[in-house]
Amino acid sequence: MQKLEVFGGKKLKGQINISGSKNASLPILAATILSKKKIYLSNLPRVKDIETMINLLKSIGSNIKLTKNKKSLLIQNDKKLKLYAPYKLVKTMRAGILVLGPMLARFNRAIVSLPGGCSIGTRPIDIHLNCLSKLGVKYKILDGYVYASAKKGLIGARIKFPKVSVGATENLIIAATMAKGISVFSNCAIEPEIKDLVKFLNKIGAKIKWIGKRTVKIYGVREFKENKFNIIFDRIEAGTYMIAAAITNGNILINGADHKIIKTEIELLKKIGVKIIIYKNKIRVIGSENIKNTKILTAPYPGFPTDLQAQIMVLLSKANGLSIINEKIFENRFMHCGELNRMGAKIKTKGNKAYIQGNTKFKSAELMATDLRASVCLVLAALAAKGKSKINRIYHLDRGYEQIEKKLKKVGAKINRIS
Ligand code: UD1
């Protein structure tokens, strides 16, 4: 099994190019099932989850031609598709459930394995299923699979999501693009990746309009058109490297990130003492020895993202006093705290709150990654620790970070992948 070896204690300096967003690419790839026409996608990140989604699409019969660098592809779903997403492909990636909406929309039926993904909470799909049933879907769960059908086709409906859910909003928006009549969904998640999905759907012929901050109106269509789409940048990757610059007291220019989309993260970093200079599509981040303690609440966009919670915790471990993180999205997302404590951090958790003592001088250690964002927080801590750290189980990391060791090497980190 591959590991990362990190020799920490170096200030990182230089430029990092941000890849396309994993969490925008996944629903967009799933949504290609809607159309018979050619679709050309660019700026896909080269990460394991995207490979898994492409394999899932190939397994149902999609015709996919990847470019040599695997960052763009041409996809066409004009042949007969197998409306079945098997456990072996969905188990590692929760976003596998996103094929349910488009399969039902176009073919009125689907069999999809209950999803896997990070072990950061129970992560049910009840909202996806309950809301799909309001569009006319009947389903049963048998042996770990969702068997769903809508004999008369999907019918537009007015739905208020009981809770803000990224995945459920995506599945329902994709499904409603082909439903008979009009749908109005309120209390939608409005993450930039969802805005990107809607932009993509409209580009291929859907009729979707945002009519309120969290309300979307969808006029069902039956036909789509050929088009091209360039995926938005990965705001979580951008945030992670911004924290890497801050934690190593370095100076990094983050290329390809729109500051307007990550306003909350930028404001927070500035507030705790990190220097940030904004340019068009670039952000310079300059670290500081003096990080101030603070309180953070993770929340749906535009709140502070849960996907950056583990990374910011590493930086707050170096702050000059007690910080508190209140994790409001997932109930089991503090598994990294134990490993950070083994590196010298002083973090206690109680329920969904983490109390971070601060003034930590990280020590190198051999570490175990537990989920995608937890793995990257260990890389950040290892970059800040003097000496050699080893991070095991980096397959979690490869699910969502494109060539992380290459990008970090480019800014001066001593980091190697070993088998
Ligand atoms: C997506 C992101 C993930 C991010 C999360 C929150 C992708 C591929 N993944 O995950 O990186 O951490 O948003 O920003 O985009 N819930 C239910 N029932 C449901 C659905 C969700 O109870 O049917 C709960 C979840 O357990 C969680 C909360 O709602 O507590 C939010 O989850 P959701 O926004 O749906 O996250 P994902 O779409 O799974």
XYZ file of C-alpha atoms and ligand atoms in Angstrom:
458
model
C 0.000 0.000 0.000
C 1.354 3.430 -0.897
C 2.496 5.922 1.736
C 3.652 9.502 1.797
C 6.909 10.451 3.422
C 7.111 14.104 4.448
C 10.188 15.925 5.741
C 8.580 18.973 7.339
C 9.709 22.329 8.658
C 10.233 24.075 5.308
C 8.573 27.335 4.280
C 6.634 26.702 1.083
C 7.154 29.249 -1.677
C 6.061 29.486 -5.306
C 2.911 28.879 -7.293
C 0.264 26.154 -7.246
C -2.260 25.616 -10.034
C -5.691 24.615 -8.779
C -7.425 21.716 -10.543
C -11.049 21.393 -11.579
C -13.574 20.664 -8.850
C -14.146 17.012 -7.961
C -17.505 17.785 -6.384
C -18.706 19.668 -9.468
C -17.384 17.056 -11.921
C -19.171 14.148 -10.208
C -22.800 15.374 -10.581
C -22.039 16.781 -14.040
C -20.678 13.410 -15.184
C -23.763 11.684 -13.722
C -26.038 14.210 -15.461
C -24.606 13.321 -18.885
C -26.847 10.206 -18.650
C -29.793 12.529 -19.463
C -28.715 13.194 -23.033
C -28.169 11.215 -26.245
C -26.040 14.008 -27.667
C -22.282 14.502 -27.552
C -20.982 16.350 -24.503
C -17.434 17.628 -24.172
C -16.192 18.264 -20.621
C -12.912 19.961 -19.724
C -10.977 20.807 -16.547
C -11.793 17.488 -14.863
C -9.429 16.743 -11.986
C -7.307 13.600 -12.300
C -8.413 11.998 -9.052
C -9.647 8.549 -8.100
C -13.307 9.538 -7.543
C -13.532 10.836 -11.114
C -11.958 7.618 -12.408
C -14.552 5.675 -10.383
C -17.437 7.735 -11.812
C -16.058 7.259 -15.361
C -15.804 3.499 -14.734
C -19.366 3.494 -13.439
C -20.563 5.297 -16.590
C -18.566 2.920 -18.815
C -20.066 -0.052 -16.974
C -23.594 1.119 -17.847
C -22.651 1.586 -21.506
C -21.538 5.221 -21.905
C -19.254 5.907 -24.811
C -16.341 7.875 -23.334
C -13.195 9.158 -24.994
C -10.689 10.642 -22.589
C -7.953 12.961 -23.819
C -4.365 11.864 -23.167
C -3.993 14.032 -20.051
C -7.333 12.654 -18.751
C -8.555 16.166 -17.950
C -11.112 16.349 -20.765
C -13.498 13.882 -22.272
C -16.112 13.398 -24.910
C -19.120 11.441 -23.694
C -22.159 10.184 -25.523
C -24.983 8.135 -24.075
C -26.784 7.244 -27.309
C -26.632 3.429 -26.972
C -28.829 1.263 -24.785
C -27.787 1.826 -21.171
C -27.753 -0.717 -18.365
C -29.691 0.952 -15.561
C -27.655 -0.593 -12.805
C -24.958 0.863 -10.530
C -23.207 -2.047 -8.782
C -21.902 -2.046 -5.191
C -18.317 -2.619 -6.302
C -18.283 0.775 -8.038
C -20.428 2.749 -5.620
C -18.911 1.453 -2.364
C -15.909 3.789 -2.347
C -17.765 6.872 -3.464
C -20.985 8.275 -2.086
C -21.568 10.321 -5.245
C -22.486 7.053 -7.023
C -26.046 7.699 -5.844
C -26.138 10.669 -8.251
C -26.813 8.355 -11.198
C -30.240 7.579 -9.707
C -31.827 10.941 -10.660
C -30.737 10.973 -14.329
C -31.530 7.271 -14.899
C -35.066 7.786 -13.566
C -35.504 10.994 -15.540
C -34.631 9.496 -18.903
C -35.536 5.812 -18.540
C -38.076 5.770 -15.656
C -36.180 3.103 -13.722
C -32.882 2.344 -11.999
C -31.176 -0.072 -9.647
C -28.446 1.618 -7.622
C -26.360 0.280 -4.760
C -26.586 2.178 -1.476
C -23.505 4.394 -1.456
C -20.217 4.244 0.423
C -17.716 7.107 0.723
C -15.905 8.609 3.695
C -16.639 7.199 7.139
C -17.553 10.591 8.541
C -21.080 9.848 9.687
C -24.093 7.729 8.881
C -24.754 9.667 5.665
C -28.228 8.403 4.812
C -30.002 9.014 1.467
C -33.502 9.396 2.894
C -33.853 12.967 1.577
C -32.891 11.875 -1.969
C -35.473 9.076 -1.883
C -38.316 10.961 -0.165
C -37.986 13.899 -2.543
C -37.740 11.669 -5.626
C -40.958 9.991 -4.526
C -42.628 13.421 -4.689
C -41.735 13.432 -8.409
C -43.634 10.137 -8.775
C -40.867 7.613 -8.038
C -41.718 4.348 -6.268
C -38.826 2.542 -4.614
C -37.856 -0.317 -2.363
C -34.558 -1.181 -0.720
C -33.484 -4.787 -1.040
C -30.115 -6.369 -0.219
C -28.311 -3.023 -0.158
C -29.798 -1.801 -3.444
C -32.385 0.861 -4.262
C -34.893 -0.444 -6.842
C -36.667 2.623 -8.193
C -39.166 3.234 -10.960
C -41.671 5.787 -12.193
C -43.990 3.938 -14.579
C -45.648 7.086 -15.935
C -42.419 9.102 -15.941
C -41.393 11.823 -13.519
C -43.858 14.620 -12.823
C -42.765 18.089 -11.746
C -43.534 19.074 -8.158
C -43.072 21.751 -5.533
C -40.633 20.449 -2.906
C -39.092 22.043 0.155
C -35.977 20.131 1.198
C -36.290 19.285 4.917
C -32.563 19.954 5.356
C -29.938 21.556 3.133
C -28.289 18.632 1.314
C -25.786 18.994 -1.513
C -26.332 15.522 -2.984
C -30.125 15.545 -2.674
C -30.346 18.996 -4.312
C -28.182 17.734 -7.189
C -30.077 14.469 -7.672
C -33.438 16.248 -7.648
C -32.403 19.083 -9.979
C -30.992 16.557 -12.472
C -34.138 14.409 -12.225
C -36.522 17.358 -12.666
C -34.865 18.589 -15.890
C -36.882 15.931 -17.765
C -39.976 15.783 -15.544
C -43.376 16.642 -17.005
C -44.316 20.250 -16.183
C -42.689 22.596 -13.706
C -40.776 21.905 -10.498
C -39.953 24.419 -7.793
C -37.438 23.358 -5.146
C -36.804 25.455 -2.056
C -34.243 25.202 0.754
C -31.735 24.004 -1.863
C -28.030 23.703 -1.189
C -26.324 26.518 -3.128
C -22.709 25.346 -3.127
C -20.741 26.709 -6.126
C -20.631 23.137 -7.455
C -24.450 23.115 -7.618
C -24.433 26.458 -9.432
C -21.923 24.904 -11.857
C -24.159 21.858 -12.361
C -27.134 24.123 -13.185
C -24.975 26.124 -15.614
C -23.956 22.873 -17.298
C -27.533 21.567 -17.491
C -28.733 24.840 -19.052
C -25.871 24.679 -21.559
C -27.021 21.269 -22.773
C -30.643 22.420 -23.066
C -32.288 22.236 -19.633
C -34.493 25.118 -18.475
C -33.498 25.968 -14.918
C -33.729 29.341 -13.203
C -32.728 30.460 -9.706
C -35.758 32.426 -8.497
C -34.625 32.978 -4.908
C -31.484 32.531 -2.824
C -32.240 28.849 -2.212
C -35.113 28.351 -4.671
C -34.892 26.956 -8.157
C -37.540 26.638 -10.868
C -37.220 23.905 -13.477
C -39.274 23.595 -16.681
C -39.108 19.993 -17.853
C -37.630 19.344 -21.314
C -37.377 16.114 -23.363
C -34.520 16.946 -25.711
C -30.951 18.106 -25.123
C -28.258 19.515 -27.376
C -24.580 18.939 -28.047
C -22.295 21.283 -26.102
C -19.031 21.894 -24.285
C -18.490 22.721 -20.642
C -15.472 23.723 -18.566
C -15.659 22.646 -14.886
C -15.215 25.235 -12.097
C -12.030 25.223 -9.931
C -11.815 23.120 -6.771
C -12.416 25.528 -3.882
C -11.502 22.899 -1.267
C -8.168 22.202 -2.957
C -7.557 25.975 -3.123
C -8.402 26.349 0.587
C -6.127 23.433 1.488
C -3.091 24.974 -0.259
C -3.893 28.380 1.242
C -3.636 26.721 4.647
C -0.410 24.961 3.555
C 1.122 28.385 2.850
C -0.103 29.719 6.188
C 1.006 26.768 8.324
C 4.544 26.685 6.905
C 4.880 30.456 7.225
C 5.371 30.422 3.471
C 4.292 32.506 0.504
C 2.234 30.822 -2.224
C 0.401 32.189 -5.242
C -2.749 30.120 -5.743
C -3.526 30.133 -9.485
C -6.979 29.645 -10.955
C -9.128 30.416 -7.899
C -11.850 33.062 -7.927
C -11.731 34.912 -4.589
C -15.457 35.738 -4.727
C -16.304 32.050 -4.392
C -14.127 31.512 -1.307
C -14.903 34.775 0.478
C -15.727 33.095 3.798
C -12.428 31.183 3.881
C -10.414 34.290 2.898
C -12.118 36.437 5.565
C -11.452 33.811 8.217
C -7.777 33.423 7.296
C -7.328 37.205 7.311
C -9.049 37.462 10.691
C -6.613 35.011 12.294
C -3.563 36.815 10.943
C -2.772 35.318 7.532
C -1.871 37.893 4.887
C -3.839 37.587 1.660
C -3.475 39.564 -1.546
C -6.183 39.171 -4.167
C -5.605 39.337 -7.926
C -7.831 38.379 -10.809
C -8.168 34.600 -10.558
C -5.107 34.373 -8.284
C -4.629 34.669 -4.550
C -1.331 35.215 -2.741
C -1.160 33.755 0.752
C 1.597 34.776 3.147
C 1.933 32.960 6.460
C 2.562 34.492 9.846
C 4.081 33.351 13.148
C 1.181 34.982 14.937
C -2.029 33.085 14.346
C -4.955 34.255 16.466
C -7.420 31.854 18.056
C -11.028 31.882 16.898
C -14.387 30.095 16.837
C -15.621 28.381 13.655
C -18.957 26.899 12.776
C -19.142 24.709 9.685
C -22.301 25.326 7.657
C -23.773 24.910 4.178
C -22.430 27.399 1.608
C -21.824 30.325 2.003
C -20.787 29.191 5.513
C -17.389 27.732 6.356
C -17.093 24.368 4.536
C -16.995 21.135 6.521
C -14.549 19.889 3.860
C -11.955 22.390 5.187
C -12.625 21.740 8.865
C -9.771 19.259 9.393
C -7.288 21.490 7.546
C -8.164 24.678 9.464
C -7.892 22.715 12.722
C -4.204 22.123 11.955
C -3.644 25.858 11.550
C -5.629 26.668 14.704
C -3.409 24.238 16.633
C -0.684 26.850 16.149
C -2.855 29.776 17.274
C -2.052 31.751 20.398
C -4.976 30.471 22.466
C -8.031 28.226 22.610
C -10.074 27.807 19.423
C -13.403 26.041 19.099
C -14.759 24.318 15.998
C -18.425 23.423 15.917
C -18.989 20.767 13.203
C -22.611 21.226 12.178
C -22.747 19.064 9.033
C -21.412 15.603 9.935
C -21.585 13.899 13.322
C -18.370 11.897 13.100
C -15.892 14.191 11.470
C -13.223 14.485 14.177
C -11.302 11.287 13.536
C -8.201 13.276 12.620
C -7.959 14.754 16.154
C -6.375 11.612 17.619
C -3.639 11.578 14.984
C -3.026 15.339 15.382
C -2.702 14.810 19.152
C -0.084 12.126 18.495
C 1.850 14.869 16.702
C 1.692 17.130 19.735
C -1.622 18.965 19.272
C -3.880 19.403 22.279
C -7.397 18.836 20.973
C -10.390 17.581 22.945
C -13.736 16.781 21.410
C -17.153 16.774 23.000
C -20.128 15.933 20.786
C -19.789 17.972 17.637
C -17.363 20.493 19.156
C -13.556 20.408 19.098
C -11.532 22.464 21.588
C -8.075 23.249 20.206
C -5.583 24.478 22.815
C -3.173 26.173 20.416
C 0.571 26.926 20.688
C 1.390 23.496 19.213
C 4.811 22.713 17.839
C 4.002 19.723 15.642
C 6.267 16.678 15.986
C 6.797 14.223 13.157
C 5.161 10.791 13.448
C 3.906 7.751 11.534
C 0.239 8.401 10.809
C -2.915 6.731 9.544
C -5.368 8.519 7.245
C -9.046 7.876 7.964
C -10.911 9.838 5.308
C -10.291 12.191 2.424
C -10.023 15.540 4.219
C -8.517 13.978 7.362
C -5.649 12.599 5.243
C -4.808 15.991 3.856
C -4.836 17.563 7.320
C -2.166 15.046 8.318
C -0.088 16.128 5.317
C -0.438 19.760 6.478
C 0.601 18.891 10.040
C 3.542 16.868 8.688
C 4.643 19.869 6.579
C 4.676 21.965 9.757
C 6.536 19.335 11.858
C 10.317 19.157 11.851
C 11.592 15.699 10.878
C 10.180 12.782 8.923
C 6.507 11.806 9.037
C 4.945 8.859 7.245
C 1.286 8.861 6.236
C -0.363 5.499 5.614
C -3.579 4.700 3.702
C -3.174 7.566 1.263
C -5.732 6.030 -1.083
C -8.167 8.319 0.749
C -6.064 11.287 -0.357
C -5.953 10.135 -3.973
C -9.761 10.170 -4.103
C -9.782 13.963 -4.096
C -6.364 15.593 -4.501
C -4.695 15.637 -7.904
C -0.956 14.909 -7.769
C -0.615 16.368 -4.298
C 3.046 15.467 -3.844
C 3.934 16.961 -7.226
C 2.141 20.235 -6.441
C 3.746 20.475 -2.991
C 7.217 19.603 -4.339
C 6.883 22.483 -6.794
C 6.641 24.913 -3.852
C 9.605 23.381 -2.043
C 8.140 20.618 0.124
C 10.190 17.481 0.665
C 7.530 14.862 0.082
C 7.706 11.438 -1.553
C 5.290 8.684 -2.419
C 6.648 5.296 -1.413
C 5.218 1.827 -1.948
C -21.365 16.698 -0.331
C -19.905 16.676 -0.707
C -19.028 16.499 0.534
C -19.375 17.578 1.559
C -20.875 17.617 1.828
C -21.277 18.793 2.718
C -19.868 15.724 -2.928
C -19.545 14.569 -3.796
N -19.677 15.565 -1.632
O -21.688 15.449 0.261
O -17.675 16.608 0.139
O -18.690 17.289 2.764
O -21.599 17.761 0.595
O -20.856 19.991 2.173
O -20.255 16.778 -3.400
N -28.259 13.908 4.882
C -29.343 13.181 5.322
N -30.102 12.534 4.385
C -29.843 12.585 3.058
C -28.737 13.348 2.613
C -27.960 13.992 3.546
O -29.597 13.105 6.521
O -30.584 11.978 2.264
C -27.408 14.604 5.866
C -25.965 14.092 5.871
O -25.807 12.944 6.676
C -25.220 15.291 6.416
C -26.008 16.478 5.836
O -27.289 15.959 5.475
O -25.304 15.328 7.817
C -25.392 17.121 4.614
O -25.054 16.134 3.674
P -25.025 16.433 2.115
O -25.013 17.911 1.920
O -26.096 15.645 1.462
O -23.605 15.851 1.727
P -23.200 15.001 0.450
O -23.991 15.419 -0.716
O -23.168 13.580 0.822
